[in-house]
């Protein structure tokens, strides 16, 4: 319950208690006690009377206390506080009573007469007088004063205070702080703490302060005036000049660094009198507590920093040249004010102006302090300013970073280790801000006139992280943290999509004045992002041009013309702007160029001077700024030209100082001479002020310049030398007044500060600049580190860099990261297993690097290129030592039976959970043997292998740790997920595997061959996992397998993997890639090229794989080429003992019932069946089965002929018929070969099959092939039979006579069958003669020296049958033709040799009319068709 809610009686009692307390203390004093004993009450002191009167009234107030005027009950207490007669104890009790009333909130802002009340309290306490009796009581009073004043500001009624009263409160507190400097440590700390709390309380009101324009402006410097009177105030007891006896008198500080000028307080008052301004200033200070008092407080705090400090940056000086207590105290107060005021400062121009000018100027000076503590507080203030006001402090921040932080963070500038550490800590803190890095790059690195803060910052961090010839220190780790903070900030933004905004080209096609380029909008990224990219490009080209210029001005200008940064025809303005705004130029060359006497150089000099803004500057400061940009030439004529250009520009902007530009020229020259005189050690007699004034008489158009002006210039030159030879590059570290004035003028024209959003608009450009140094620095620290926390820090850096590189497709950067990590794994170093096992398991860095490299490869494999080679080397090393298995690695992830390369957590079943313990002692872990013989030899070795020594506990633990590491690496995901890799990355992975395999193949050790086989399995696994992109990989995979197959002459694991891997690829991919079926099947020709020994070793397995391929994909194979390869592979197995069975099974699958016979494979199948039928490997039944397959294929030809008739196009029908005929002829040829087999069963079945083939073609159109059939099938077969019968080989044949009988019958049957088609051919006579010749031969043939009676009987009968049919058909007519070449004559000339009596039997009436024969032609032909089957039956019998 608050005091306002209490009963009035309770409050009265509380006041009565305080009254009693004060009176009790007063009675203890002799002075006051004697008066209380007097009978005459009139002699009582007015102070006692007031308390007695208050006691009488306090219990009579029954109204609400907020309606009671607080002055009524506060007046007695305040009177005691103001009284000079009261001692310290009495004043202390009175202050305590007032403090109690304030802290209990006895009144608030709505209480009656609250403003007068608060004013009375402040005035009484700030003018407190008391008699000092002892030091202790004095300290108590001072502490009570601080508490009461602080309570006034914190109370609910504080809004009733005026600005003036708040200033008085601050003034009083500050004076107390000064007084306590010589007192006890506790009192000092309490006083300073109270001051801090007071400042916090004041500036905590800033966000809620009245925002009227009157409060945004403030008047004079009231507090400083009061502070200057501190030491002369007789009412204060023993005022001290500082915090201790050795401190500077801070009551007399002045604003020395500030260049801010007085701004108008309100609109319309710029033309008013000074009295008007002061009157309004007084008016503001008497208004309600708000911004004006905060301006005065901040001004006071800034003024406390305006002391002259000698900053010695040399390494030899470690002592402070000033006392740091006061600056630390002031900086702490300023930091508190900024922390609480926050972004509200920017709404108040006067406050903002103080921060931009006075405060930051002092921060620059104290930033170079040798005190690490001061530097730390300064950096904290700047960090707060960056957080809240960076938009308003663009150039100030640039200057602070370039001149303070980046300089001190480097040991090369002579900073102490403590300074470096503080600066580095501050730099790291800035880097941890979310958008700091991007804003530095956008606002400074992409600004033509600014330093490359971002690049310099990262260079400082990366260089500082390098432990050059030393162990890793705290500084190295700190720099690394900053570097990683930079890239982690970028990595955090990679979740956003990568976008390039705008269409502004980065290159310049034509010349444009680049210094006039403007951005359309600094708020829209679509505008400022492309603009900044263009500016960065121009800046980079300008820096390159500066390098050329430093080699020779002419070369530099020509280069810039070539890049369109200067016009083809040079003009003075463009060259002047290049010299003015381009960093990195040699200032000696610039000075010589500007001072040259050539007309163009003079024009450039004048344009160069026009780029400066000297408004409001003194002549010496303007000259300093001008000469900072180049080195003043040494020749007097050049100096004359340079000063003429300068003085003309200065006079143009400050015409009120000089009568003409000549006066400015003379005085400028005089300043140069004075500067040389005062600061040249060789000049012994120095120029005095009077000499300087006398030398410059009557130079202002015959009149003297004001003596005050000349004196001021003289003193300025004496105190601060004009640097005639400015520092190259970034300039001096000292922040001189001229520098600051130039900076403040630039702030009026600088481009707006770009506030970056958390999106990767410029991160790709930024990371491209820093990737190399960053990765190198992280690698070096990782290499030198010994602590696991540092390891993890480096790993975080590697992962962040990899994430960024992948996001922006920076392949080379990602490769560098992978290569670095692989080096740290130690897996690239050759070693024996025993060495590796213990060393690797105990090497935390190596294991962390291993997990990281595989994390990178799994996450960002799309953008790895050459790095795959190192990754494959690591994988091979694990495989070599037996920690990985290649079992089933060629199975794709979506196929049954898929297994991982290694054990993994999750859904993948581990293949090799642990290394067999007996293998630990071997130098290289053995691999699973490949091939049948290999497995057999392994079984044999098990019987004779001696047991190995059991491993130690240390080795077992090491093995388990390595297995856990490998499990976390998830190596098999690389190959499982390879189907998601981008094409380029996938090709590099394939090339890396091929290269690794070739390296292993070149070695002669057996383990290298096994490693090569493992690489091949990985390659096949990737191929199968990327079946949708097989066209991309196929050429490389095929060429590699081809090299292996053709270069191997003996069976080995590698060629085995190659052959069966190729077969597996075909088997798995044919169902999915119909467009590549021919290409895949063509690749199987490599199997046909195997060395005989290799082919023989794997023939059975190859045949089984081919058979499986045929069974699963027969319906998909359509091309003749594909079938040729398949059937060639099957055919070569016909004579192989182990493989023939599987080969014939596959062939039977194709040919049985014509299920998979096609026009494209018919001939190939027939040839294959021919080889199997003629092979003596296997049983005779298989040959007979092959013959059945061949004869059964005739039905396919008949079906195809029937289907062809349904075609519409006659040409197509003819073409199909022709093809079918050729296939039939090929079938007949194959059967004809088999008819010569010496196995009687096979031979007879072949003859039967041939007869079936030749006689079952009634539906096939073969007129164009019958003659060819006789020439290549029938006649050669008959000739072969005769040769066999008469030759020595006849002994191998049984039942030759029956064979001959069947052959001659076949001849007669086929002739009669084809007679109707061949009789129309012009070569029919020749055919008929050949038939007769064969019959004549068989009539005379001898079997084993004896003529066959059966043949002699059969041949005339067959001949007679043929003659009768020809006679009936009208083909054989007596007397036909003329001469001896007629068919009639030729026929009988041969027939008579065979059977002379046949003519009479066939033609009993030789003169029969030919017409009769012609009429019966049709019936004869039909009769012949009926008679043929009977002959067929006879032949079959």
PDB file of C-alpha atoms in Angstrom, residues 549 576 578-592 594 605 608-609 611-612 614 622-632 642 646 723-729 731 736 739 742 746:
ATOM      1  CA  UNK A 549      49.887   5.529 -62.425  1.00  0.00           C
ATOM      2  CA  UNK A 576      41.500  16.004 -61.437  1.00  0.00           C
ATOM      3  CA  UNK A 578      40.825  10.745 -60.510  1.00  0.00           C
ATOM      4  CA  UNK A 579      43.712  12.321 -58.605  1.00  0.00           C
ATOM      5  CA  UNK A 580      41.395  13.653 -55.886  1.00  0.00           C
ATOM      6  CA  UNK A 581      39.228  10.645 -55.124  1.00  0.00           C
ATOM      7  CA  UNK A 582      41.439   7.644 -55.899  1.00  0.00           C
ATOM      8  CA  UNK A 583      43.286   6.041 -53.000  1.00  0.00           C
ATOM      9  CA  UNK A 584      46.684   4.416 -53.263  1.00  0.00           C
ATOM     10  CA  UNK A 585      48.245   7.051 -55.535  1.00  0.00           C
ATOM     11  CA  UNK A 586      51.888   7.984 -55.000  1.00  0.00           C
ATOM     12  CA  UNK A 587      51.574  11.465 -53.511  1.00  0.00           C
ATOM     13  CA  UNK A 588      54.980  12.440 -54.818  1.00  0.00           C
ATOM     14  CA  UNK A 589      53.879  11.735 -58.394  1.00  0.00           C
ATOM     15  CA  UNK A 590      50.573  13.521 -57.809  1.00  0.00           C
ATOM     16  CA  UNK A 591      52.423  16.610 -56.553  1.00  0.00           C
ATOM     17  CA  UNK A 592      54.810  16.586 -59.484  1.00  0.00           C
ATOM     18  CA  UNK A 594      49.920  18.998 -60.430  1.00  0.00           C
ATOM     19  CA  UNK A 605      45.520  21.685 -60.867  1.00  0.00           C
ATOM     20  CA  UNK A 608      41.729  19.730 -58.506  1.00  0.00           C
ATOM     21  CA  UNK A 609      41.461  22.767 -56.229  1.00  0.00           C
ATOM     22  CA  UNK A 611      37.034  19.782 -55.543  1.00  0.00           C
ATOM     23  CA  UNK A 612      37.747  21.175 -52.026  1.00  0.00           C
ATOM     24  CA  UNK A 614      36.962  25.452 -47.561  1.00  0.00           C
ATOM     25  CA  UNK A 622      42.402  24.754 -45.303  1.00  0.00           C
ATOM     26  CA  UNK A 623      46.032  24.583 -46.313  1.00  0.00           C
ATOM     27  CA  UNK A 624      46.583  21.516 -44.162  1.00  0.00           C
ATOM     28  CA  UNK A 625      43.672  19.703 -45.786  1.00  0.00           C
ATOM     29  CA  UNK A 626      44.827  20.724 -49.255  1.00  0.00           C
ATOM     30  CA  UNK A 627      48.399  19.555 -48.741  1.00  0.00           C
ATOM     31  CA  UNK A 628      47.296  16.232 -47.198  1.00  0.00           C
ATOM     32  CA  UNK A 629      46.270  14.993 -50.652  1.00  0.00           C
ATOM     33  CA  UNK A 630      49.696  15.238 -52.301  1.00  0.00           C
ATOM     34  CA  UNK A 631      53.315  16.057 -51.574  1.00  0.00           C
ATOM     35  CA  UNK A 632      54.174  19.678 -52.194  1.00  0.00           C
ATOM     36  CA  UNK A 642      50.064  25.005 -56.416  1.00  0.00           C
ATOM     37  CA  UNK A 646      44.773  26.928 -53.557  1.00  0.00           C
ATOM     38  CA  UNK A 723      52.864  18.240 -43.014  1.00  0.00           C
ATOM     39  CA  UNK A 724      54.504  19.195 -46.299  1.00  0.00           C
ATOM     40  CA  UNK A 725      55.238  15.511 -46.891  1.00  0.00           C
ATOM     41  CA  UNK A 726      52.008  13.665 -46.003  1.00  0.00           C
ATOM     42  CA  UNK A 727      52.051   9.981 -45.263  1.00  0.00           C
ATOM     43  CA  UNK A 728      51.468   7.641 -48.172  1.00  0.00           C
ATOM     44  CA  UNK A 729      48.344   5.524 -48.175  1.00  0.00           C
ATOM     45  CA  UNK A 731      47.625   8.930 -43.632  1.00  0.00           C
ATOM     46  CA  UNK A 736      44.375  16.634 -35.999  1.00  0.00           C
ATOM     47  CA  UNK A 739      41.341  16.402 -40.299  1.00  0.00           C
ATOM     48  CA  UNK A 742      37.444  18.188 -43.145  1.00  0.00           C
ATOM     49  CA  UNK A 746      32.258  15.826 -45.762  1.00  0.00           C
TER      50      UNK A 746
END
